[in-house]
PDB file of C-alpha atoms in Angstrom:
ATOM      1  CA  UNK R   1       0.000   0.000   0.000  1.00 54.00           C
ATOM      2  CA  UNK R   2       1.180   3.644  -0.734  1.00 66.00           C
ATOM      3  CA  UNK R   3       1.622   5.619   2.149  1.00 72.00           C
ATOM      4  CA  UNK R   4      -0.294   9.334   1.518  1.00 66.00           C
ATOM      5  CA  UNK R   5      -0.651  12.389   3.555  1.00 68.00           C
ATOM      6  CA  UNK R   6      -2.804  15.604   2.820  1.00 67.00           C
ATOM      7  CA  UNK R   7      -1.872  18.795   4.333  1.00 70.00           C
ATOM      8  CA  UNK R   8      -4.531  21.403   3.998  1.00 70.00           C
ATOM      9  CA  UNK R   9      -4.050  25.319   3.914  1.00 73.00           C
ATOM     10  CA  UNK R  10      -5.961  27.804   2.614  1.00 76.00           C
ATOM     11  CA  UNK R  11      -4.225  30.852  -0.221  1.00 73.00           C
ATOM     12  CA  UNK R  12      -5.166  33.354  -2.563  1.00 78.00           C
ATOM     13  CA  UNK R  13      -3.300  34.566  -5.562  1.00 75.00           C
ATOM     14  CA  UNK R  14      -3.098  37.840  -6.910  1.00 78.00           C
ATOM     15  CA  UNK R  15      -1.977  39.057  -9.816  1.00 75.00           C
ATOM     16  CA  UNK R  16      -1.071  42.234 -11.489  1.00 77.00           C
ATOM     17  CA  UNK R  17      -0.492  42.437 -15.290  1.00 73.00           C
ATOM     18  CA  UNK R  18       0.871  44.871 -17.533  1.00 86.00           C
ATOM     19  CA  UNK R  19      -2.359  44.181 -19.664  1.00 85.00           C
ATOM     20  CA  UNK R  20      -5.691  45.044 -19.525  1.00 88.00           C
ATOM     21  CA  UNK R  21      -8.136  42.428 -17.876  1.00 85.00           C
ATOM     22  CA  UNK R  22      -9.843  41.803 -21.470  1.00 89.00           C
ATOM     23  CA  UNK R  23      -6.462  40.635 -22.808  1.00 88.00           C
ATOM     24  CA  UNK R  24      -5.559  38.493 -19.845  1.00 84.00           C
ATOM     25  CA  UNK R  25      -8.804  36.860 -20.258  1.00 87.00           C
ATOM     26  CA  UNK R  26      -8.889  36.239 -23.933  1.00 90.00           C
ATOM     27  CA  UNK R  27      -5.635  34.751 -23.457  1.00 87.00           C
ATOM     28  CA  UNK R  28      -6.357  32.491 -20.829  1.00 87.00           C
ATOM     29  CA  UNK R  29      -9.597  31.458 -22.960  1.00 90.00           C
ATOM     30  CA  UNK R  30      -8.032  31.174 -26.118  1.00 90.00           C
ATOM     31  CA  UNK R  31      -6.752  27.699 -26.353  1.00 88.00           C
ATOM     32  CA  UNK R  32      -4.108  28.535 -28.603  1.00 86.00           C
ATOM     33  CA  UNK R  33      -2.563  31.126 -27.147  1.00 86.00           C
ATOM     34  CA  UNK R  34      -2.721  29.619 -23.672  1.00 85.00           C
ATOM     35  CA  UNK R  35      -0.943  26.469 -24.809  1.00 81.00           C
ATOM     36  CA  UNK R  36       1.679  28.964 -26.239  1.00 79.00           C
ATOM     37  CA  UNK R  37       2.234  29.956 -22.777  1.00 75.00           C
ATOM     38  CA  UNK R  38       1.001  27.358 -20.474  1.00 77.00           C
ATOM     39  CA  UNK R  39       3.140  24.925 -21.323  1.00 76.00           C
ATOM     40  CA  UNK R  40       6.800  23.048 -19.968  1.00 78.00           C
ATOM     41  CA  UNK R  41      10.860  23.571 -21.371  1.00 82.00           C
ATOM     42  CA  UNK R  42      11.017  23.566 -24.985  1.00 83.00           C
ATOM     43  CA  UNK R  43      12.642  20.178 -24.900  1.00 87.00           C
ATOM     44  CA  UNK R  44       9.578  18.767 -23.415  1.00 87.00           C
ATOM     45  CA  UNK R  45       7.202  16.432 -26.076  1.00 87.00           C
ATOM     46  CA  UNK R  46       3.794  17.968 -25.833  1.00 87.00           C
ATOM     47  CA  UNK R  47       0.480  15.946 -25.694  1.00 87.00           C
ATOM     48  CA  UNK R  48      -3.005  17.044 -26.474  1.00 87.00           C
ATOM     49  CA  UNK R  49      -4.675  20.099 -24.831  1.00 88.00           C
ATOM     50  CA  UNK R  50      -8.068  20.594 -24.435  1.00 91.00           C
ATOM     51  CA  UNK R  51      -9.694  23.530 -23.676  1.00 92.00           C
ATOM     52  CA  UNK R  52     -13.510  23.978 -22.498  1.00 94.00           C
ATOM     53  CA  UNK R  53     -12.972  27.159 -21.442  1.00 93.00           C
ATOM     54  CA  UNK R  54     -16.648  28.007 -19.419  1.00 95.00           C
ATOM     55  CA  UNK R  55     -18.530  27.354 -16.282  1.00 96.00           C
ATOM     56  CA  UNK R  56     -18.711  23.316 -15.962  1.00 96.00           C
ATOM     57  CA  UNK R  57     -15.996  22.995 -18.567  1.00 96.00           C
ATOM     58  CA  UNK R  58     -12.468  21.019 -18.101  1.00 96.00           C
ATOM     59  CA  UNK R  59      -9.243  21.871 -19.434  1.00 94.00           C
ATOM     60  CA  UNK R  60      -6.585  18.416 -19.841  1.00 93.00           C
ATOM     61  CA  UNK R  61      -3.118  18.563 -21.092  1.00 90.00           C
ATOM     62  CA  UNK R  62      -0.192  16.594 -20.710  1.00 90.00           C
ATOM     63  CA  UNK R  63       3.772  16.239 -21.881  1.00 89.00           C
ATOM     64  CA  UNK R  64       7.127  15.772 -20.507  1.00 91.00           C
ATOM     65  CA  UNK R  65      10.881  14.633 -21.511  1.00 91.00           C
ATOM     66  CA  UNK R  66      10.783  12.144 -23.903  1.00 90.00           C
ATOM     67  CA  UNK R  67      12.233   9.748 -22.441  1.00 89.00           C
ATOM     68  CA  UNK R  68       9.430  10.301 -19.657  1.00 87.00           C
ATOM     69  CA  UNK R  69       7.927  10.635 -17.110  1.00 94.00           C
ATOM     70  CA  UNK R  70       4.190  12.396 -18.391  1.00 92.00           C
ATOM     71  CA  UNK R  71       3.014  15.351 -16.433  1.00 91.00           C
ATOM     72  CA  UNK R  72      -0.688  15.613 -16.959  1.00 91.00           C
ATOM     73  CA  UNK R  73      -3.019  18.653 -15.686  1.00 92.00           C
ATOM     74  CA  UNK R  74      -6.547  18.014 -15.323  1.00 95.00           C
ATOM     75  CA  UNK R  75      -8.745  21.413 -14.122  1.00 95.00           C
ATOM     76  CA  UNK R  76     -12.340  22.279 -13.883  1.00 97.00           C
ATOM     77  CA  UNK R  77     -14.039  25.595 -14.279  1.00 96.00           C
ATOM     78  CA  UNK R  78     -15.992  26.506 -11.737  1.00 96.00           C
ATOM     79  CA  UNK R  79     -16.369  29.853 -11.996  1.00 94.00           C
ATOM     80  CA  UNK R  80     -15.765  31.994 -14.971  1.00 93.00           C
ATOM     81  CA  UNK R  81     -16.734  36.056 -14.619  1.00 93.00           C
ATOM     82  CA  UNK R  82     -15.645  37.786 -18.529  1.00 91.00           C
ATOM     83  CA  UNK R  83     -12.690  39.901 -17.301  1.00 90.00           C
ATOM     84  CA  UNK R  84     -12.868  40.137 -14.289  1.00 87.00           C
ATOM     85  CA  UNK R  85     -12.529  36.566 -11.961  1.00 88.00           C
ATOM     86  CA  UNK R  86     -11.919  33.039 -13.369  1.00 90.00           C
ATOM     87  CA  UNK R  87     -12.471  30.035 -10.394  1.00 91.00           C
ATOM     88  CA  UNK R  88     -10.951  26.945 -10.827  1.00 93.00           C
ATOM     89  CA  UNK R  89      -9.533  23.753  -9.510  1.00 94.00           C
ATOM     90  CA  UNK R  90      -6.713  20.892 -11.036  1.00 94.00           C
ATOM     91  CA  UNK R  91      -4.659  18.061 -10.274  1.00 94.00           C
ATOM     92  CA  UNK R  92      -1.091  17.357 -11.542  1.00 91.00           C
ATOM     93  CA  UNK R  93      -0.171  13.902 -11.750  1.00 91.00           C
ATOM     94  CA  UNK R  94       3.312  12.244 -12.919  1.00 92.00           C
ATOM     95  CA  UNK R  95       2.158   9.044 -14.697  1.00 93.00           C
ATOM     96  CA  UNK R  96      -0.827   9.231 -13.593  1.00 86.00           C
ATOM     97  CA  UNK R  97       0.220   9.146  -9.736  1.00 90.00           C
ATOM     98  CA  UNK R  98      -1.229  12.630  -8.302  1.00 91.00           C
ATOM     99  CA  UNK R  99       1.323  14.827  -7.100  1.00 87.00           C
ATOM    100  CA  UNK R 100      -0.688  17.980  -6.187  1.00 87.00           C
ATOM    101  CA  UNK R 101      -4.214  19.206  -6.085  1.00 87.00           C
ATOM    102  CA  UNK R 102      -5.165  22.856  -5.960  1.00 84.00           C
TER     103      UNK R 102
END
């Protein structure tokens, strides 16, 4: 059996861009351009992304070294106010063991 532990804090990030909100947003909705910039080293192999960008909706991608391991991220919108707030949770796993879940 693998041993697990959970340690559970609370956080809140904030961020300030040199970019209006509308940009931000359309970039982080935009699957294109957030792949551009969501994404690992340039020597990493990149798998599908998927983008359902809305309320409900799920966003998957995954990639790593060649030679492996995969990193996958899995998310779900939960929350998604145009410009202004986007709520959201995911889990990154390493071939497919779950390292971290926001």
């Amino acid at each position: 059996m693998t041993e697990r532990s959970i340690e559970h804090a609370d956080f809140t990030i904030q961020r300030r861009y040199g970019a209006a909100p509308e940009s931000v947003f359309a970039a982080w909705a935009d699957p294109a351009a957030k792949a551009r910039w969501f994404a690992g080293p340039e020597e990493w192999e990149v798998g599908p992304h998927e983008l359902d960008f809305r309320e409900g909706g799920s966003e998957v991608g995954s990639g790593g070294p060649k030679e492996g391991p995969v990193h996958s991220y899995r998310a779900i919108y939960w929350e998604v106010v145009p410009n202004a707030r986007i709520v959201y949770t995911y889990e990154l796993l390493i071939d497919e063991v779950r390292i971290s879940v926001w």
